[in-house]
mmCIF file of C-alpha atoms in Angstrom:
data_model
loop_
_atom_site.group_PDB
_atom_site.id
_atom_site.type_symbol
_atom_site.label_atom_id
_atom_site.label_comp_id
_atom_site.label_asym_id
_atom_site.label_seq_id
_atom_site.Cartn_x
_atom_site.Cartn_y
_atom_site.Cartn_z
ATOM 1 C CA MET A 1 129.488 125.495 104.180
ATOM 2 C CA SER A 2 131.797 122.725 102.899
ATOM 3 C CA GLU A 3 131.176 119.859 100.706
ATOM 4 C CA GLY A 4 131.554 116.789 102.746
ATOM 5 C CA GLN A 5 131.585 113.284 101.479
ATOM 6 C CA THR A 6 129.640 111.254 104.157
ATOM 7 C CA LEU A 7 127.052 111.824 106.764
ATOM 8 C CA GLU A 8 128.261 112.189 110.370
ATOM 9 C CA ARG A 9 127.837 109.072 112.757
ATOM 10 C CA GLY A 10 126.599 111.327 115.511
ATOM 11 C CA LEU A 11 123.674 109.106 116.908
ATOM 12 C CA LYS A 12 124.467 107.348 120.168
ATOM 13 C CA ASN A 13 122.964 104.025 121.404
ATOM 14 C CA ARG A 14 120.700 105.726 123.815
ATOM 15 C CA HIS A 15 119.244 107.841 120.938
ATOM 16 C CA VAL A 16 118.523 104.863 118.812
ATOM 17 C CA GLN A 17 117.132 102.733 121.411
ATOM 18 C CA LEU A 18 114.532 105.147 122.682
ATOM 19 C CA ILE A 19 113.747 106.347 119.019
ATOM 20 C CA ALA A 20 113.137 102.611 118.399
ATOM 21 C CA ILE A 21 110.533 102.651 121.095
ATOM 22 C CA GLY A 22 108.958 105.877 120.218
ATOM 23 C CA GLY A 23 109.418 106.146 116.515
ATOM 24 C CA ALA A 24 105.982 104.216 115.691
ATOM 25 C CA ILE A 25 104.177 105.736 118.758
ATOM 26 C CA GLY A 26 102.015 108.572 117.674
ATOM 27 C CA THR A 27 98.825 110.016 116.633
ATOM 28 C CA GLY A 28 97.650 106.455 115.157
ATOM 29 C CA LEU A 29 97.757 104.910 118.712
ATOM 30 C CA PHE A 30 96.973 107.908 121.023
ATOM 31 C CA LEU A 31 93.917 109.044 118.892
ATOM 32 C CA GLY A 32 93.431 106.458 116.275
ATOM 33 C CA SER A 33 93.041 103.503 118.577
ATOM 34 C CA GLY A 34 89.513 104.736 119.682
ATOM 35 C CA LYS A 35 88.352 104.283 116.246
ATOM 36 C CA SER A 36 90.155 100.806 115.662
ATOM 37 C CA ILE A 37 88.698 99.644 118.930
ATOM 38 C CA HIS A 38 84.980 100.806 117.744
ATOM 39 C CA LEU A 39 85.750 98.762 114.605
ATOM 40 C CA ALA A 40 86.971 95.667 115.966
ATOM 41 C CA GLY A 41 86.370 95.531 119.666
ATOM 42 C CA PRO A 42 88.759 93.341 121.698
ATOM 43 C CA SER A 43 89.988 91.623 118.642
ATOM 44 C CA ILE A 44 91.949 94.839 117.861
ATOM 45 C CA LEU A 45 94.717 93.121 120.102
ATOM 46 C CA PHE A 46 94.999 90.444 117.622
ATOM 47 C CA ALA A 47 95.335 93.117 114.694
ATOM 48 C CA TYR A 48 98.110 94.751 116.743
ATOM 49 C CA THR A 49 99.930 91.267 117.247
ATOM 50 C CA ILE A 50 99.552 90.331 113.575
ATOM 51 C CA THR A 51 100.846 93.656 112.260
ATOM 52 C CA GLY A 52 103.592 93.965 114.751
ATOM 53 C CA ILE A 53 104.892 90.576 113.735
ATOM 54 C CA ILE A 54 105.131 91.616 110.171
ATOM 55 C CA CYS A 55 106.695 94.825 110.996
ATOM 56 C CA PHE A 56 109.100 93.029 113.128
ATOM 57 C CA LEU A 57 110.123 90.706 110.260
ATOM 58 C CA ILE A 58 110.249 93.757 107.859
ATOM 59 C CA MET A 59 112.751 95.443 110.263
ATOM 60 C CA ARG A 60 114.794 92.410 110.455
ATOM 61 C CA ALA A 61 115.087 92.280 106.681
ATOM 62 C CA LEU A 62 115.952 96.075 106.572
ATOM 63 C CA GLY A 63 118.510 95.564 109.318
ATOM 64 C CA GLU A 64 120.280 93.044 107.462
ATOM 65 C CA LEU A 65 120.312 94.976 104.130
ATOM 66 C CA LEU A 66 121.640 98.172 105.970
ATOM 67 C CA LEU A 67 124.351 96.200 107.795
ATOM 68 C CA SER A 68 125.589 94.422 104.847
ATOM 69 C CA ASN A 69 126.958 97.487 103.674
ATOM 70 C CA LEU A 70 127.705 100.364 105.983
ATOM 71 C CA ASN A 71 127.799 102.830 103.171
ATOM 72 C CA TYR A 72 123.983 102.288 102.762
ATOM 73 C CA HIS A 73 122.165 105.246 104.292
ATOM 74 C CA SER A 74 118.789 104.735 103.126
ATOM 75 C CA PHE A 75 116.438 102.454 101.184
ATOM 76 C CA VAL A 76 117.500 104.037 97.776
ATOM 77 C CA ASP A 77 121.166 102.555 98.197
ATOM 78 C CA PHE A 78 120.226 99.012 98.442
ATOM 79 C CA VAL A 79 117.209 99.229 96.048
ATOM 80 C CA PHE A 80 119.706 100.625 93.358
ATOM 81 C CA ASP A 81 122.080 97.600 93.975
ATOM 82 C CA TYR A 82 119.488 94.806 93.932
ATOM 83 C CA LEU A 83 116.642 96.217 91.769
ATOM 84 C CA GLY A 84 118.166 98.803 89.463
ATOM 85 C CA ASN A 85 118.233 102.552 89.113
ATOM 86 C CA GLY A 86 114.526 102.455 87.757
ATOM 87 C CA ALA A 87 113.312 101.044 90.976
ATOM 88 C CA ALA A 88 115.566 103.122 93.152
ATOM 89 C CA PHE A 89 114.075 106.340 91.479
ATOM 90 C CA VAL A 90 110.469 105.195 92.217
ATOM 91 C CA THR A 91 111.144 103.840 95.730
ATOM 92 C CA GLY A 92 113.081 106.988 96.594
ATOM 93 C CA TRP A 93 110.722 109.673 95.727
ATOM 94 C CA THR A 94 107.738 107.286 96.971
ATOM 95 C CA TYR A 95 109.365 107.269 100.266
ATOM 96 C CA TRP A 96 110.054 110.871 100.393
ATOM 97 C CA PHE A 97 106.458 111.671 99.434
ATOM 98 C CA CYS A 98 105.352 109.290 102.256
ATOM 99 C CA TRP A 99 107.231 111.525 104.954
ATOM 100 C CA ILE A 100 106.289 114.529 103.240
ATOM 101 C CA SER A 101 102.455 113.452 103.672
ATOM 102 C CA ILE A 102 103.353 112.569 107.309
ATOM 103 C CA ALA A 103 104.930 115.780 108.031
ATOM 104 C CA MET A 104 102.039 117.621 106.430
ATOM 105 C CA ALA A 105 99.567 115.724 108.404
ATOM 106 C CA ASP A 106 101.222 116.340 111.761
ATOM 107 C CA LEU A 107 101.774 119.827 111.023
ATOM 108 C CA THR A 108 98.065 120.082 110.883
ATOM 109 C CA ALA A 109 97.773 118.188 113.975
ATOM 110 C CA VAL A 110 100.208 120.643 115.780
ATOM 111 C CA GLY A 111 97.668 123.495 114.856
ATOM 112 C CA LEU A 112 94.745 121.485 115.887
ATOM 113 C CA TYR A 113 96.175 120.432 119.250
ATOM 114 C CA THR A 114 97.473 124.112 120.041
ATOM 115 C CA GLN A 115 93.979 125.268 119.593
ATOM 116 C CA PHE A 116 92.907 123.159 122.744
ATOM 117 C CA TRP A 117 94.725 125.912 124.700
ATOM 118 C CA PHE A 118 94.582 128.802 122.290
ATOM 119 C CA PRO A 119 91.225 128.465 120.373
ATOM 120 C CA SER A 120 91.484 132.038 118.652
ATOM 121 C CA VAL A 121 95.000 131.152 117.155
ATOM 122 C CA ALA A 122 94.698 130.315 113.483
ATOM 123 C CA GLN A 123 95.500 126.737 112.679
ATOM 124 C CA TRP A 124 98.482 127.505 110.163
ATOM 125 C CA VAL A 125 100.375 129.724 112.734
ATOM 126 C CA PRO A 126 101.487 126.973 115.131
ATOM 127 C CA GLY A 127 102.319 124.637 112.071
ATOM 128 C CA LEU A 128 104.530 127.451 110.524
ATOM 129 C CA ILE A 129 106.196 128.188 113.905
ATOM 130 C CA ALA A 130 107.008 124.424 114.456
ATOM 131 C CA LEU A 131 108.373 123.877 110.982
ATOM 132 C CA VAL A 132 110.817 126.783 111.509
ATOM 133 C CA ILE A 133 112.106 125.526 114.788
ATOM 134 C CA LEU A 134 112.592 122.062 113.399
ATOM 135 C CA LEU A 135 114.449 123.282 110.374
ATOM 136 C CA VAL A 136 116.792 125.357 112.442
ATOM 137 C CA MET A 137 117.352 122.307 114.832
ATOM 138 C CA ASN A 138 117.854 120.001 112.042
ATOM 139 C CA LEU A 139 120.451 122.323 110.412
ATOM 140 C CA ALA A 140 122.798 122.185 113.424
ATOM 141 C CA THR A 141 123.853 118.494 113.959
ATOM 142 C CA VAL A 142 122.352 115.062 113.560
ATOM 143 C CA LYS A 143 123.226 114.713 117.385
ATOM 144 C CA LEU A 144 120.566 117.359 118.081
ATOM 145 C CA PHE A 145 118.100 115.516 116.146
ATOM 146 C CA GLY A 146 118.832 112.592 118.210
ATOM 147 C CA GLU A 147 118.424 114.673 121.376
ATOM 148 C CA MET A 148 115.186 116.047 120.358
ATOM 149 C CA GLU A 149 113.804 112.552 119.552
ATOM 150 C CA PHE A 150 115.048 111.123 122.604
ATOM 151 C CA TRP A 151 112.941 113.611 124.776
ATOM 152 C CA PHE A 152 109.886 113.407 122.443
ATOM 153 C CA ALA A 153 110.069 109.773 122.707
ATOM 154 C CA LEU A 154 110.647 109.800 126.407
ATOM 155 C CA ILE A 155 107.362 112.003 127.052
ATOM 156 C CA LYS A 156 105.396 109.254 124.980
ATOM 157 C CA VAL A 157 106.987 106.376 126.960
ATOM 158 C CA ILE A 158 106.155 107.918 130.353
ATOM 159 C CA ALA A 159 102.603 108.531 129.277
ATOM 160 C CA ILE A 160 101.902 105.026 128.303
ATOM 161 C CA LEU A 161 103.663 103.446 131.414
ATOM 162 C CA ALA A 162 101.709 105.886 133.600
ATOM 163 C CA LEU A 163 98.466 104.455 131.858
ATOM 164 C CA ILE A 164 99.438 100.882 132.169
ATOM 165 C CA ILE A 165 100.650 101.135 135.847
ATOM 166 C CA GLY A 166 97.621 103.167 137.076
ATOM 167 C CA GLY A 167 95.300 101.035 134.997
ATOM 168 C CA THR A 168 96.585 97.927 136.319
ATOM 169 C CA PHE A 169 96.144 99.200 139.726
ATOM 170 C CA MET A 170 92.500 100.055 138.938
ATOM 171 C CA ILE A 171 91.745 96.522 137.610
ATOM 172 C CA ILE A 172 93.466 94.683 140.562
ATOM 173 C CA LYS A 173 91.128 96.796 142.732
ATOM 174 C CA GLY A 174 88.065 96.458 140.988
ATOM 175 C CA PHE A 175 87.816 100.247 140.528
ATOM 176 C CA SER A 176 84.403 101.437 139.454
ATOM 177 C CA THR A 177 83.946 103.709 136.517
ATOM 178 C CA ASP A 178 80.655 105.182 134.880
ATOM 179 C CA ALA A 179 80.793 102.047 132.664
ATOM 180 C CA GLY A 180 81.016 99.440 135.637
ATOM 181 C CA ALA A 181 83.787 97.647 137.353
ATOM 182 C CA SER A 182 87.246 97.280 135.922
ATOM 183 C CA SER A 183 88.190 93.826 135.124
ATOM 184 C CA PHE A 184 89.802 91.716 132.596
ATOM 185 C CA THR A 185 86.455 89.998 131.875
ATOM 186 C CA ASN A 186 85.420 93.284 130.175
ATOM 187 C CA LEU A 187 87.651 91.986 127.401
ATOM 188 C CA TRP A 188 85.209 89.227 126.392
ATOM 189 C CA SER A 189 81.811 89.781 128.278
ATOM 190 C CA HIS A 190 80.431 92.357 125.973
ATOM 191 C CA GLY A 191 79.931 90.483 122.643
ATOM 192 C CA GLY A 192 83.082 88.324 122.589
ATOM 193 C CA TRP A 193 86.437 88.888 121.186
ATOM 194 C CA PHE A 194 84.931 89.644 117.672
ATOM 195 C CA PRO A 195 81.745 91.594 118.443
ATOM 196 C CA ASN A 196 81.843 92.971 114.924
ATOM 197 C CA GLY A 197 82.696 89.781 113.133
ATOM 198 C CA ALA A 198 85.379 89.260 110.710
ATOM 199 C CA SER A 199 84.492 92.480 108.801
ATOM 200 C CA GLY A 200 85.211 94.777 111.812
ATOM 201 C CA PHE A 201 88.417 92.920 112.354
ATOM 202 C CA VAL A 202 89.660 93.361 108.835
ATOM 203 C CA LEU A 203 88.475 96.972 108.614
ATOM 204 C CA SER A 204 90.614 97.856 111.675
ATOM 205 C CA PHE A 205 93.699 97.114 109.912
ATOM 206 C CA GLN A 206 94.017 100.475 108.122
ATOM 207 C CA MET A 207 94.338 102.417 111.432
ATOM 208 C CA VAL A 208 96.577 99.635 112.923
ATOM 209 C CA VAL A 209 99.010 99.770 109.985
ATOM 210 C CA PHE A 210 98.950 103.618 110.274
ATOM 211 C CA ALA A 211 99.993 103.313 113.849
ATOM 212 C CA PHE A 212 103.200 101.476 112.953
ATOM 213 C CA VAL A 213 104.124 103.791 110.255
ATOM 214 C CA GLY A 214 107.604 105.301 111.112
ATOM 215 C CA ILE A 215 108.923 101.992 112.766
ATOM 216 C CA GLU A 216 111.508 101.574 109.957
ATOM 217 C CA LEU A 217 113.063 104.966 110.866
ATOM 218 C CA VAL A 218 115.485 103.182 113.109
ATOM 219 C CA GLY A 219 116.876 101.307 110.315
ATOM 220 C CA LEU A 220 117.244 104.386 108.123
ATOM 221 C CA MET A 221 119.362 105.843 111.006
ATOM 222 C CA ALA A 222 122.336 103.266 110.588
ATOM 223 C CA GLY A 223 124.245 105.500 108.303
ATOM 224 C CA GLU A 224 124.457 108.006 111.177
ATOM 225 C CA THR A 225 124.734 105.712 114.128
ATOM 226 C CA LYS A 226 127.816 104.913 116.228
ATOM 227 C CA ASP A 227 128.770 101.335 116.257
ATOM 228 C CA PRO A 228 125.748 100.387 113.930
ATOM 229 C CA GLU A 229 126.732 96.605 113.829
ATOM 230 C CA LYS A 230 125.831 96.403 117.706
ATOM 231 C CA VAL A 231 123.303 99.175 118.016
ATOM 232 C CA ILE A 232 120.868 98.415 115.082
ATOM 233 C CA PRO A 233 120.405 94.745 115.924
ATOM 234 C CA LYS A 234 119.725 95.477 119.534
ATOM 235 C CA ALA A 235 117.141 98.082 118.755
ATOM 236 C CA ILE A 236 115.513 95.791 116.081
ATOM 237 C CA ASN A 237 115.511 92.681 118.248
ATOM 238 C CA ASN A 238 113.691 94.437 121.109
ATOM 239 C CA ILE A 239 110.751 95.586 118.853
ATOM 240 C CA PRO A 240 108.673 92.591 120.052
ATOM 241 C CA ILE A 241 108.980 93.566 123.796
ATOM 242 C CA ARG A 242 107.974 97.030 122.905
ATOM 243 C CA ILE A 243 104.989 96.242 120.946
ATOM 244 C CA ILE A 244 103.650 94.041 123.627
ATOM 245 C CA ILE A 245 104.308 96.563 126.392
ATOM 246 C CA PHE A 246 103.515 99.883 124.565
ATOM 247 C CA TYR A 247 100.753 98.719 122.058
ATOM 248 C CA ILE A 248 99.019 95.716 123.354
ATOM 249 C CA GLY A 249 99.579 96.297 126.965
ATOM 250 C CA ALA A 250 98.061 99.755 126.771
ATOM 251 C CA LEU A 251 95.037 98.598 124.777
ATOM 252 C CA LEU A 252 94.413 95.692 126.964
ATOM 253 C CA VAL A 253 94.415 97.942 129.987
ATOM 254 C CA ILE A 254 92.101 100.459 128.433
ATOM 255 C CA MET A 255 89.465 97.748 127.297
ATOM 256 C CA SER A 256 89.539 96.159 130.782
ATOM 257 C CA ILE A 257 88.660 99.542 132.406
ATOM 258 C CA TYR A 258 86.301 100.555 129.736
ATOM 259 C CA PRO A 259 84.284 97.787 127.730
ATOM 260 C CA TRP A 260 85.206 98.369 124.125
ATOM 261 C CA ASN A 261 81.627 99.630 123.438
ATOM 262 C CA ASP A 262 81.869 102.354 125.985
ATOM 263 C CA ILE A 263 84.829 103.939 124.191
ATOM 264 C CA ASN A 264 84.034 106.920 122.118
ATOM 265 C CA PRO A 265 85.821 106.532 118.656
ATOM 266 C CA ALA A 266 86.070 110.237 118.153
ATOM 267 C CA LYS A 267 87.995 110.825 121.260
ATOM 268 C CA SER A 268 91.189 109.323 122.732
ATOM 269 C CA PRO A 269 90.647 106.545 124.899
ATOM 270 C CA PHE A 270 93.845 107.664 126.811
ATOM 271 C CA VAL A 271 91.865 110.630 128.110
ATOM 272 C CA GLN A 272 89.113 108.368 129.400
ATOM 273 C CA VAL A 273 91.545 106.357 131.449
ATOM 274 C CA PHE A 274 93.496 109.233 132.694
ATOM 275 C CA SER A 275 90.213 110.917 133.810
ATOM 276 C CA ALA A 276 88.986 107.746 135.559
ATOM 277 C CA LEU A 277 92.278 107.813 137.508
ATOM 278 C CA GLY A 278 91.020 111.042 138.853
ATOM 279 C CA ILE A 279 93.444 113.307 136.970
ATOM 280 C CA ALA A 280 91.440 116.403 136.505
ATOM 281 C CA ALA A 281 93.633 117.795 133.824
ATOM 282 C CA ALA A 282 93.516 114.524 132.015
ATOM 283 C CA ALA A 283 92.550 116.077 128.596
ATOM 284 C CA GLY A 284 95.399 118.771 128.996
ATOM 285 C CA ILE A 285 97.892 116.133 129.735
ATOM 286 C CA VAL A 286 97.028 113.878 126.854
ATOM 287 C CA ASN A 287 96.768 116.840 124.446
ATOM 288 C CA PHE A 288 100.358 117.763 125.406
ATOM 289 C CA VAL A 289 101.504 114.154 124.830
ATOM 290 C CA VAL A 290 99.755 114.062 121.429
ATOM 291 C CA LEU A 291 101.144 117.537 120.562
ATOM 292 C CA THR A 292 104.804 116.392 121.153
ATOM 293 C CA SER A 293 103.909 113.203 119.497
ATOM 294 C CA ALA A 294 103.004 115.233 116.256
ATOM 295 C CA ALA A 295 105.990 117.476 116.574
ATOM 296 C CA SER A 296 108.237 114.278 117.081
ATOM 297 C CA ALA A 297 106.569 112.728 113.698
ATOM 298 C CA CYS A 298 107.309 116.077 111.980
ATOM 299 C CA ASN A 299 110.842 116.118 113.125
ATOM 300 C CA SER A 300 111.395 112.547 111.924
ATOM 301 C CA ALA A 301 109.831 113.577 108.579
ATOM 302 C CA VAL A 302 112.298 116.491 108.125
ATOM 303 C CA PHE A 303 115.038 114.256 109.098
ATOM 304 C CA SER A 304 114.124 111.349 106.738
ATOM 305 C CA THR A 305 113.023 113.356 103.734
ATOM 306 C CA SER A 306 116.268 115.279 103.625
ATOM 307 C CA ARG A 307 118.281 112.179 103.838
ATOM 308 C CA MET A 308 116.261 110.528 101.229
ATOM 309 C CA VAL A 309 116.864 113.376 98.754
ATOM 310 C CA TYR A 310 120.470 113.322 99.582
ATOM 311 C CA SER A 311 120.719 109.429 98.780
ATOM 312 C CA LEU A 312 118.744 110.097 95.416
ATOM 313 C CA ALA A 313 121.170 112.834 94.427
ATOM 314 C CA LYS A 314 124.103 110.500 95.189
ATOM 315 C CA GLU A 315 122.686 108.068 92.769
ATOM 316 C CA LYS A 316 121.839 110.876 90.175
ATOM 317 C CA ASN A 317 118.054 110.598 90.800
ATOM 318 C CA ALA A 318 117.971 114.112 92.207
ATOM 319 C CA PRO A 319 119.655 117.280 91.236
ATOM 320 C CA TYR A 320 123.540 116.951 92.364
ATOM 321 C CA PRO A 321 123.357 120.084 94.427
ATOM 322 C CA MET A 322 121.321 118.092 96.924
ATOM 323 C CA THR A 323 124.343 116.299 97.872
ATOM 324 C CA LYS A 324 125.975 119.353 99.683
ATOM 325 C CA LEU A 325 126.858 118.982 103.367
ATOM 326 C CA THR A 326 127.357 121.409 105.820
ATOM 327 C CA SER A 327 130.523 121.681 108.038
ATOM 328 C CA HIS A 328 128.501 119.585 110.500
ATOM 329 C CA LYS A 329 127.724 116.913 107.738
ATOM 330 C CA VAL A 330 124.053 117.884 107.400
ATOM 331 C CA PRO A 331 122.440 117.727 103.855
ATOM 332 C CA SER A 332 121.447 121.446 103.851
ATOM 333 C CA ASN A 333 120.138 121.812 100.305
ATOM 334 C CA ALA A 334 118.110 118.610 100.741
ATOM 335 C CA LEU A 335 116.895 119.839 104.074
ATOM 336 C CA PHE A 336 115.739 123.244 102.566
ATOM 337 C CA PHE A 337 114.131 121.522 99.656
ATOM 338 C CA SER A 338 111.908 119.133 101.622
ATOM 339 C CA THR A 339 111.017 121.830 103.990
ATOM 340 C CA ILE A 340 109.741 124.060 101.216
ATOM 341 C CA VAL A 341 107.654 121.270 100.203
ATOM 342 C CA ILE A 342 106.394 120.596 103.561
ATOM 343 C CA LEU A 343 105.380 124.252 103.812
ATOM 344 C CA ILE A 344 102.488 123.369 101.457
ATOM 345 C CA ALA A 345 100.676 122.030 104.390
ATOM 346 C CA VAL A 346 100.757 125.579 106.182
ATOM 347 C CA ILE A 347 99.184 127.078 103.199
ATOM 348 C CA LEU A 348 96.552 124.143 102.776
ATOM 349 C CA ASN A 349 95.691 124.966 106.621
ATOM 350 C CA TYR A 350 95.170 128.582 105.802
ATOM 351 C CA VAL A 351 93.095 127.957 102.760
ATOM 352 C CA MET A 352 91.052 124.698 103.877
ATOM 353 C CA PRO A 353 91.723 124.054 107.541
ATOM 354 C CA GLU A 354 88.644 121.814 108.022
ATOM 355 C CA GLY A 355 89.446 118.909 105.651
ATOM 356 C CA VAL A 356 93.205 119.117 105.125
ATOM 357 C CA PHE A 357 93.932 116.482 107.619
ATOM 358 C CA THR A 358 91.815 113.748 106.197
ATOM 359 C CA LEU A 359 93.058 114.689 102.713
ATOM 360 C CA ILE A 360 96.523 114.309 103.446
ATOM 361 C CA THR A 361 96.610 111.151 105.594
ATOM 362 C CA SER A 362 94.260 109.131 103.284
ATOM 363 C CA ILE A 363 97.189 107.638 101.044
ATOM 364 C CA SER A 364 100.014 107.579 103.425
ATOM 365 C CA THR A 365 99.419 104.009 104.672
ATOM 366 C CA VAL A 366 99.283 102.647 101.193
ATOM 367 C CA CYS A 367 102.622 104.319 100.234
ATOM 368 C CA PHE A 368 104.336 102.953 103.288
ATOM 369 C CA ILE A 369 103.063 99.373 102.564
ATOM 370 C CA PHE A 370 104.572 99.442 99.203
ATOM 371 C CA ILE A 371 107.927 100.686 100.526
ATOM 372 C CA TRP A 372 107.828 97.751 103.002
ATOM 373 C CA GLY A 373 107.116 95.358 100.184
ATOM 374 C CA ILE A 374 110.039 96.637 98.205
ATOM 375 C CA THR A 375 112.358 96.092 101.243
ATOM 376 C CA VAL A 376 111.228 92.364 101.434
ATOM 377 C CA ILE A 377 111.915 91.908 97.638
ATOM 378 C CA CYS A 378 115.351 93.430 97.998
ATOM 379 C CA HIS A 379 116.150 91.167 101.026
ATOM 380 C CA LEU A 380 114.967 88.164 99.001
ATOM 381 C CA LYS A 381 117.327 89.000 96.184
ATOM 382 C CA TYR A 382 120.066 89.762 98.698
ATOM 383 C CA ARG A 383 119.801 86.239 100.322
ATOM 384 C CA LYS A 384 119.933 84.654 96.952
ATOM 385 C CA THR A 385 122.655 86.580 95.429
ATOM 386 C CA ARG A 386 124.944 87.252 98.298
ATOM 387 C CA PRO A 387 124.526 84.084 100.398
ATOM 388 C CA GLU A 388 128.222 84.397 102.158
ATOM 389 C CA LEU A 389 127.423 88.112 103.067
ATOM 390 C CA ALA A 390 124.032 87.202 104.157
ATOM 391 C CA ALA A 391 125.141 84.501 106.582
ATOM 392 C CA LYS A 392 127.439 86.872 108.040
ATOM 393 C CA ASN A 393 125.027 89.747 108.785
ATOM 394 C CA GLN A 394 122.180 87.798 109.588
ATOM 395 C CA ILE A 395 120.540 89.343 112.867
ATOM 396 C CA GLN A 396 120.919 86.572 115.379
ATOM 397 C CA ASN A 397 121.331 84.089 112.603
ATOM 398 C CA ALA A 398 117.593 83.948 112.107
ATOM 399 C CA THR A 399 115.841 83.210 108.849
ATOM 400 C CA VAL A 400 113.338 85.909 107.901
ATOM 401 C CA PRO A 401 110.193 84.457 106.422
ATOM 402 C CA ASN A 402 109.794 87.020 103.718
ATOM 403 C CA PHE A 403 107.281 85.113 101.589
#
């Protein structure tokens, strides 16, 4: 081990671009979309569009802040500069807790999804094995983290593209399912666009926002990315296209094949569509995709929590030993500390396996909204106090409508 001073810029363009696609595609979309569709009906497409636009604007603000000073490695650094040490302390530990809760939830999900093939295995065992593997890999180099996330994201992208392409073919051919003929008219012919009224539309936003949790991770990687001035803006500016394809496109196809009221909120609508495509192993395939998605989210959590503790320690808001880096420029002490806390999820899965997932995820969405709000406030302060720097680092010279 050695005391390094800076993190390694080991993430390449291909890592960042694919992580930007897959970073926010997870359990919230693959499983949670069924519940969202049940609440809002076809108007869920508008909910995803609105939330996607908001997240895009937040990401532009985050990108500008991080690129204004390449020594920034996380939220803590620019919050400290613009809002002071007290705000940095609260924001840093809140963001750390956000990802700790996500890691706990996804470790629980890993256990649940593994039981699909091995029902006799205790829920906590796969979670513990997954956590140990992720710890070992994250201790290596940031390049290995990038490679893991690259392949995790690729699996998710391939699954969604397969659904969109296969589903579009079914719609064009008027393929019949047990719910009737596949057609775009299914979007509005079963109670209109807002079948459950405004209340159902509004209630769907909780799960929709949760589906976007993690989208800010691409900005957090700026401090460990090669050529961040080129790579980060490109990743951020491509977010609208990715939202249209991977969120709105997938849900539009799903609800065109199966009317919204024929989609089971307790199951993944992706399973229904793959089954309709005639793929006998549809449930197993989607379970594998969601399992890798949960592992990916947990991997992101292990990465982000360790970097957050490292940044907090640099600002003296965490014990100084947390700044220690390995010879590969990995914050080892911060990594061990966060992993030990995440280990609580394994204990909870042993003590109360039935209710732990709901317990852990119930507050994560609110915490992330708080973090996104702090980012916008910092960006307002940045634009006001450093106009010359702001003009230089604007992403495509676009004004971000923060208010």
